[in-house]
Short mmCIF file of C-alpha atoms in Angstrom, two decimals:
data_model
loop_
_atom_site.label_atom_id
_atom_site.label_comp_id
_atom_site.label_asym_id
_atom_site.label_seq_id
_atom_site.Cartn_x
_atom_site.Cartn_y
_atom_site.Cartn_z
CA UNK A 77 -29.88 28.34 13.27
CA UNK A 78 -29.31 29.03 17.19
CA UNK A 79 -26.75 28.60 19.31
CA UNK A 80 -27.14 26.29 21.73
CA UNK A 81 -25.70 26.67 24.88
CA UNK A 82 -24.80 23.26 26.29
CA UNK A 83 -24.17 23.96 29.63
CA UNK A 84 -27.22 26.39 30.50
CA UNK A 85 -29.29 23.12 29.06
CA UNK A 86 -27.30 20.65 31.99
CA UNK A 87 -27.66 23.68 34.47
CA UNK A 88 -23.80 23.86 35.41
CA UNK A 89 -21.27 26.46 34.74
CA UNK A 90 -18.57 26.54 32.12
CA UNK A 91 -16.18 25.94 34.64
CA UNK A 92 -17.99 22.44 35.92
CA UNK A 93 -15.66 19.40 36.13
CA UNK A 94 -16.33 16.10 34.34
CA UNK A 95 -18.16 14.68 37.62
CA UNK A 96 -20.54 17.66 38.05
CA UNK A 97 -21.02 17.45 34.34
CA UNK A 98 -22.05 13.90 34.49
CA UNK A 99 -24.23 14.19 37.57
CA UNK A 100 -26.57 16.79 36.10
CA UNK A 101 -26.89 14.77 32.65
CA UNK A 102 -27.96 11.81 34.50
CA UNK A 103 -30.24 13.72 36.62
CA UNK A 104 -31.81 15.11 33.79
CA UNK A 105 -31.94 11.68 31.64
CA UNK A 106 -33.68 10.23 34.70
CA UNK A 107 -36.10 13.11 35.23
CA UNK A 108 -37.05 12.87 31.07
CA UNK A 109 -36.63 9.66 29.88
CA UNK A 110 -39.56 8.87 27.73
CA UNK A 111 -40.24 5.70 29.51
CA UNK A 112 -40.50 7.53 32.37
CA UNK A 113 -41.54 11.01 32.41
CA UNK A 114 -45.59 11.75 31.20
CA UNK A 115 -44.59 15.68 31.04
CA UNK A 116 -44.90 17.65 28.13
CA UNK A 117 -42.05 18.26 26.12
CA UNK A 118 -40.15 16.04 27.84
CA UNK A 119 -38.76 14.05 24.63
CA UNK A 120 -37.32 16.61 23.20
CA UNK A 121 -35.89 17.82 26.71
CA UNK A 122 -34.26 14.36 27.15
CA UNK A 123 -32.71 14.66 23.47
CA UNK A 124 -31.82 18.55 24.21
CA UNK A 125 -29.68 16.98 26.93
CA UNK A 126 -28.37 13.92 25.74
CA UNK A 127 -27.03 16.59 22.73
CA UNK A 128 -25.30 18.87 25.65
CA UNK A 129 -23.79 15.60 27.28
CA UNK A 130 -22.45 14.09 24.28
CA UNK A 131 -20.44 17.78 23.67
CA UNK A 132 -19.57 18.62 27.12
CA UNK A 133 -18.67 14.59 28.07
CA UNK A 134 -16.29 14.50 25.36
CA UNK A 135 -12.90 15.93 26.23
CA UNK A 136 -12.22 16.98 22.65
CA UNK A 137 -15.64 18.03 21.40
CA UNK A 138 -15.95 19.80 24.64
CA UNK A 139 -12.86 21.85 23.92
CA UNK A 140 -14.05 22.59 20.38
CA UNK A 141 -17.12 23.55 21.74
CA UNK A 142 -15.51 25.93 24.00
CA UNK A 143 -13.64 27.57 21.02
CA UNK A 144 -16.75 28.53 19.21
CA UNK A 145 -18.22 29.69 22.33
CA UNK A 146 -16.05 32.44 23.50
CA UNK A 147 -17.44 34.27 20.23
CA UNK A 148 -19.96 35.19 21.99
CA UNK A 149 -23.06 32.78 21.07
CA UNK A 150 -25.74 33.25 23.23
CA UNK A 151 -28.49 30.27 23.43
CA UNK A 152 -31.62 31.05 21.80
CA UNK A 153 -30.00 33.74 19.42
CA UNK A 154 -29.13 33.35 15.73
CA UNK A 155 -25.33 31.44 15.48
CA UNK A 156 -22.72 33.17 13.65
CA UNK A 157 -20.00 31.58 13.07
CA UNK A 158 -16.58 32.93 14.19
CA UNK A 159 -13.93 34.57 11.40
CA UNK A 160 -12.43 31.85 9.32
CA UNK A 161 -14.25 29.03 10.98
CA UNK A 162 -15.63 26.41 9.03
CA UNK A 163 -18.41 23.74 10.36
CA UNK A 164 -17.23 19.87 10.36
CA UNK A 165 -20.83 18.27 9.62
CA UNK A 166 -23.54 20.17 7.68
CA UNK A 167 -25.37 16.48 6.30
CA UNK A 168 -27.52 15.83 9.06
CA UNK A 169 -27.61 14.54 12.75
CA UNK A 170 -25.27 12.14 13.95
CA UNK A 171 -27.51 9.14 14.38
CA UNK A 172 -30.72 8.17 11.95
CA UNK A 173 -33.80 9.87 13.05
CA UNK A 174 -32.45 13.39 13.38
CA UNK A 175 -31.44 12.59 17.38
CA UNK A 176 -29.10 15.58 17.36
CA UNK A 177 -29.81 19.67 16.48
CA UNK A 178 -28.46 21.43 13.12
CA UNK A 179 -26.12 23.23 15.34
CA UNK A 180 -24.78 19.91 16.38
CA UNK A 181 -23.71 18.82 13.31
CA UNK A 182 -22.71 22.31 11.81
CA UNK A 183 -19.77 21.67 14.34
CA UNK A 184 -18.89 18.05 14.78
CA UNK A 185 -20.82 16.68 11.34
CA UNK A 186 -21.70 12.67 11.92
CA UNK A 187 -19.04 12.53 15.29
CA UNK A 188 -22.02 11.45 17.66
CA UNK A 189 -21.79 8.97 20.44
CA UNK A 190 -23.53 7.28 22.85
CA UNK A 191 -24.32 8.70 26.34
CA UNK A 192 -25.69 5.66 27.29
CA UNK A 193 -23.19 3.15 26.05
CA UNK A 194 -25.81 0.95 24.38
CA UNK A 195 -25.48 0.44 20.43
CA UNK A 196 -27.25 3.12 18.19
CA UNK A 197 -27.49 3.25 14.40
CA UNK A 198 -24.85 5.40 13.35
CA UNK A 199 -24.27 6.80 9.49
CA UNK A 200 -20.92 5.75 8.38
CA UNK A 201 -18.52 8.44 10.36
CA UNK A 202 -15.76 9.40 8.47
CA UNK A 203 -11.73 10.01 10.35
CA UNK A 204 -10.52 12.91 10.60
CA UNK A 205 -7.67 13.77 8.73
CA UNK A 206 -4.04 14.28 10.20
CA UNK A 207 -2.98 17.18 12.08
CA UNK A 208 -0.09 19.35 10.90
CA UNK A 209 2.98 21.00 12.64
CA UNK A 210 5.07 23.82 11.15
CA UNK A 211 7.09 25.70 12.42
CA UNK A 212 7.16 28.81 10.93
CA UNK A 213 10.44 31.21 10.25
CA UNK A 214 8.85 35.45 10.89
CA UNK A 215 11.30 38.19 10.52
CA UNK A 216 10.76 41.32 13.00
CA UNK A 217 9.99 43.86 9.52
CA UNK A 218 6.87 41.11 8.78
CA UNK A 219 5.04 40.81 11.96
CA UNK A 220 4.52 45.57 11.02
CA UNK A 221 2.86 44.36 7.88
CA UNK A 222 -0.46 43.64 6.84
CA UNK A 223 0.48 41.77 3.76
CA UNK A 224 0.04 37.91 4.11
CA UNK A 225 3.10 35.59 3.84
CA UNK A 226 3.22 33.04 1.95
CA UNK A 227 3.81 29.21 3.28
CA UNK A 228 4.13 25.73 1.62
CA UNK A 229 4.19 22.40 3.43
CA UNK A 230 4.05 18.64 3.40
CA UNK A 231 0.39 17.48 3.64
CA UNK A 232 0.03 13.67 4.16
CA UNK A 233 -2.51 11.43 2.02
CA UNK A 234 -4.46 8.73 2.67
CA UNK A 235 -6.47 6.06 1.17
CA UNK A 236 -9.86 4.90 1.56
CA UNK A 237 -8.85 2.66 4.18
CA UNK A 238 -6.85 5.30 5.86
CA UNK A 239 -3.51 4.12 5.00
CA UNK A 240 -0.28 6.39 3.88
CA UNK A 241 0.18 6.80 0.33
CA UNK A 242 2.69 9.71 -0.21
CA UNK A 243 2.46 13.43 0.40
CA UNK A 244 1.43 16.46 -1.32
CA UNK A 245 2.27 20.34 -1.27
CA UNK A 246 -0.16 22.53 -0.16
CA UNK A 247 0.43 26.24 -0.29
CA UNK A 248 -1.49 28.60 1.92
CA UNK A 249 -1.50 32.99 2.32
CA UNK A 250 -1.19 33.63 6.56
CA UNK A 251 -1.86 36.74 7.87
CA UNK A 252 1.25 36.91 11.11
CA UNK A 253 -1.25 37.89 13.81
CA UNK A 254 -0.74 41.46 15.83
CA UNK A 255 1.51 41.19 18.91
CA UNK A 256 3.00 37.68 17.50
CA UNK A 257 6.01 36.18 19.91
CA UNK A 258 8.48 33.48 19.29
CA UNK A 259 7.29 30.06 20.33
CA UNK A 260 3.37 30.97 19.89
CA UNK A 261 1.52 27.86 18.36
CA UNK A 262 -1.59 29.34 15.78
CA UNK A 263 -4.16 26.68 14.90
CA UNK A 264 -5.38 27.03 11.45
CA UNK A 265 -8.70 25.03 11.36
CA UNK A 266 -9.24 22.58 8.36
CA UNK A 267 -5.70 23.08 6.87
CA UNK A 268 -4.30 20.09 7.52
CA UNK A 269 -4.82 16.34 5.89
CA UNK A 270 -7.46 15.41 4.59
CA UNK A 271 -10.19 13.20 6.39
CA UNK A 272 -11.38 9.50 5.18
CA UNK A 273 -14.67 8.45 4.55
CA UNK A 274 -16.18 12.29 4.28
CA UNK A 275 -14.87 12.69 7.68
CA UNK A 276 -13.40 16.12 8.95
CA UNK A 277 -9.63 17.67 7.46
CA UNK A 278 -6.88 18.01 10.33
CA UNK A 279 -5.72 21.29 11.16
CA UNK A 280 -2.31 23.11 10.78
CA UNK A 281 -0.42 23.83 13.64
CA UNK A 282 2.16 26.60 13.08
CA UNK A 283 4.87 27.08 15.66
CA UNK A 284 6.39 30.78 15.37
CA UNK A 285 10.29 31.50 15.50
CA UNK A 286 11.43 34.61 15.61
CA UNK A 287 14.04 34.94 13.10
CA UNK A 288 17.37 36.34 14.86
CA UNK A 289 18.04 40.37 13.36
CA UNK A 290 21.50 42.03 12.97
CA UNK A 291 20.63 44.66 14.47
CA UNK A 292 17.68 44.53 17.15
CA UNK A 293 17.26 42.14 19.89
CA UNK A 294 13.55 41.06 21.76
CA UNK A 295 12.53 42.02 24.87
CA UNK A 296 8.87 41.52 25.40
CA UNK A 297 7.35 44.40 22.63
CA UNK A 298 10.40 46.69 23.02
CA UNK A 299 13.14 46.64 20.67
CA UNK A 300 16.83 46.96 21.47
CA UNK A 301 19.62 48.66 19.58
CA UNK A 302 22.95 48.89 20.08
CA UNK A 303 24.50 52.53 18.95
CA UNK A 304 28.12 53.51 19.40
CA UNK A 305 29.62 56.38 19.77
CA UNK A 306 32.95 58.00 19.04
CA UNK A 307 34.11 59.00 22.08
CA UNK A 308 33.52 62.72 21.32
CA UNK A 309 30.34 62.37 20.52
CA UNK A 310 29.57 60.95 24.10
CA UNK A 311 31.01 63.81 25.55
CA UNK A 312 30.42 66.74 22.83
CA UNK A 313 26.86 65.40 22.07
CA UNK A 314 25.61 64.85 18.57
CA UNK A 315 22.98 64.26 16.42
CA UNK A 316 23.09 60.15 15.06
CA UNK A 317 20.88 58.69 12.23
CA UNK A 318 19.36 55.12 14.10
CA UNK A 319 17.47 52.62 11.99
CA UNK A 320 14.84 50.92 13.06
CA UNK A 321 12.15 48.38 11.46
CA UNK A 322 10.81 51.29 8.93
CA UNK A 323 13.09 53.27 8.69
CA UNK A 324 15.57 55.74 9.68
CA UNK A 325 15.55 58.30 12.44
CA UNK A 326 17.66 60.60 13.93
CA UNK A 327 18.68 60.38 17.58
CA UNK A 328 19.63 63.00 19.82
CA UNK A 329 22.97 62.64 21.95
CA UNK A 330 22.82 64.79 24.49
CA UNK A 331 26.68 66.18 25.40
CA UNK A 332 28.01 64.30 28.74
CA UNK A 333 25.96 60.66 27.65
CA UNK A 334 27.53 57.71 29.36
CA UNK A 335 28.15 54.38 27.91
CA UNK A 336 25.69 52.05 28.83
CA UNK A 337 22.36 54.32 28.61
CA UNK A 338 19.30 54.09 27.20
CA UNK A 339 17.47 56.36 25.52
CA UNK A 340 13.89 55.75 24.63
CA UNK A 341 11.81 56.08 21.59
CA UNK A 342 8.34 55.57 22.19
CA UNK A 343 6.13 53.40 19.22
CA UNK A 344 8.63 52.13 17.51
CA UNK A 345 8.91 48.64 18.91
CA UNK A 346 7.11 45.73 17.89
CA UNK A 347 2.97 45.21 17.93
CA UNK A 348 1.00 43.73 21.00
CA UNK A 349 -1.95 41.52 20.79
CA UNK A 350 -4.02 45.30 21.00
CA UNK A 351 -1.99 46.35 18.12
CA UNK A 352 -0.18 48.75 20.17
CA UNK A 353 3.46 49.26 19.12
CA UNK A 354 6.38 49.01 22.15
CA UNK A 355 9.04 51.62 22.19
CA UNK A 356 12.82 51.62 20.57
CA UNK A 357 15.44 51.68 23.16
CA UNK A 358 18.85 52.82 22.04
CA UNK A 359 21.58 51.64 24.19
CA UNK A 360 24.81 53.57 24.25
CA UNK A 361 28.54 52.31 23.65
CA UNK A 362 31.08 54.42 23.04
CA UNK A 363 33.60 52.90 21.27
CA UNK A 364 37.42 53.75 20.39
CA UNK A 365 39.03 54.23 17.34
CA UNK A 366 40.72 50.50 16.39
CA UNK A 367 44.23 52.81 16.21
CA UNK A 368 45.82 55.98 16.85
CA UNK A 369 49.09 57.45 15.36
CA UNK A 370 51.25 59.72 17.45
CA UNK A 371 49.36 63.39 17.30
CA UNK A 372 45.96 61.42 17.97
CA UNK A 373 47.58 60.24 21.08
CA UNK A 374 49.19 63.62 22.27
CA UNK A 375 45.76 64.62 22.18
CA UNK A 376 44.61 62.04 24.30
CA UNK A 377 47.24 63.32 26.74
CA UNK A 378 46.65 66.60 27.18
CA UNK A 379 43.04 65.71 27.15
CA UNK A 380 43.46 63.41 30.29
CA UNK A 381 45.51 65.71 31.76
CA UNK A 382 43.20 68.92 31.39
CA UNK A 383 40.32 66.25 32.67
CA UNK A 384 41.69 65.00 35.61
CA UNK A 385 39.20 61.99 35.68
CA UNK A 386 39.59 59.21 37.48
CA UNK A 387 36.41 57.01 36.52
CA UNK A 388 38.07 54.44 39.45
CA UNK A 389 37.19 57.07 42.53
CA UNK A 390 34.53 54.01 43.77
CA UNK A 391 36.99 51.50 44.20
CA UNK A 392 38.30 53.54 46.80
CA UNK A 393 35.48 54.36 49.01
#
């Protein structure tokens, strides 16, 4: 089967607006109509784009369309069907007679109109089935792995005549896509209700939130940690064990570290869309001990006083 490229057959580009869209159809239905034309070839030229004019007229179809597009079909060269995609139709042309292409209704099945807004013998068209929304709890660890996770949701049912009658659960395996954020929506094609009448399923719509860690916060790729330090350490330097999402490593606290800075460890962040990791960045706080009994504090003394810091010194310039 070959893909048909819609809007090489109207002569616009995929960027054309409604109007422009409409303007070369008609052009073309006027220039092929077979009342009209005598030229050879021109029937099937009319139906060719009367096909491309009932996808790229219709706001939905047309955005469908678009979809399996970007996958890099090419008119006159076998279709393959993008990963995971599934064709709506499969039983024929929308209208009696064969009026539209096997590529047609490998997409949108018997969902055929009417360009010309007369009345055309249609097969019975089923309705599509009710779209799903989910939204979808992902903790940091699970959007590193290549295991799928497993989901279960509310799907509603219909009957014949399209009315409610209860809910069922459907369980699916997802794969959490590379370089997931919080908020993304995923479309998961076919996975929601079921159509009526052999018409199409609805799709799943999963909404992603990032579950909230202990330990890391999100910014972008990059991963934040917090990682006090004894006050010694800041100044003496020291070697700290750090966790991040697989695992432990151990940081090195260089001796005179301020509280406040970040030190940077490349890869271990989260994944981007190229399924490139961000970096790690531990932020330091030195923190002091909750108490101190009376030596601890003579310490402190003499320490201050053998220092002679004043961290103020700004405030007075």
């Amino acid at each position: 089967m070959d893909f048909k490229d819609y809007y090489k057959i109207l002569g616009v580009e995929p960027g054309a607006d409604e109007k422009a869209i409409k303007a070369a159809y008609r052009k073309l239905a006027r220039k092929y109509h077979p009342d009209v034309s005598k030229e050879s070839g021109a029937e099937d030229k009319f139906k060719e784009a009367n096909e491309a004019y009932e996808v790229l007229g219709d706001k939905d179809k047309r955005a469908e369309y678009d979809e399996i597009r970007k996958y890099g079909g090419q008119h006159g060269r076998p279709f393959q069907a993008p990963p995971g995609w599934q064709g709506r139709g499969g039983n024929g042309g929308g209208f009696e007679g064969g009026d539209f292409s096997d590529f047609f209704s490998s997409i949108f099945g018997s969902r055929g109109g009417n360009p010309f807004g007369g009345a055309r013998q249609q097969r019975s068209a089923g309705r599509r089935g009710q779209d799903v929304e989910l939204e979808l709890a992902v903790f940091l660890e699970e959007t590193l792995n290549k295991e799928s996770k497993q989901i279960s949701f509310q799907v509603p049912q219909t009957n014949a005549a399209g009315q409610r009658t209860g809910f069922t659960t459907k369980t699916l395996n997802v794969k959490i896509p590379a370089g997931v954020t919080d908020g993304e929506r995923i479309r998961l094609k076919g996975q929601g209700a079921p159509g009526v009448g052999g018409g199409a399923n609805g799709d799943l719509f999963l909404t992603i939130r990032m579950a909230p860690h202990p330990q890391f916060d999100v910014e972008g790729h990059d991963l934040i940690i917090t990682v006090p330090l004894a006050p010694w350490e800041a100044a003496l330097g020291a070697k700290v064990a750090v966790p991040t999402l697989t695992g432990k490593i151990n940081l090195t606290i260089r001796p005179d570290s301020q509280s406040g800075q970040r030190l940077r460890v490349k890869g271990m962040g989260l994944l981007n869309k190229q399924g490139e990791r961000g970096d790690l960045y531990a932020q330091l706080k030195v923190v002091m001990p909750p108490q101190s009994d009376a030596d601890a504090r003579e310490l402190w003394t003499k320490l201050s006083e053998k220092a002679a810091f004043n961290p103020r010194t700004q405030w007075s310039k």
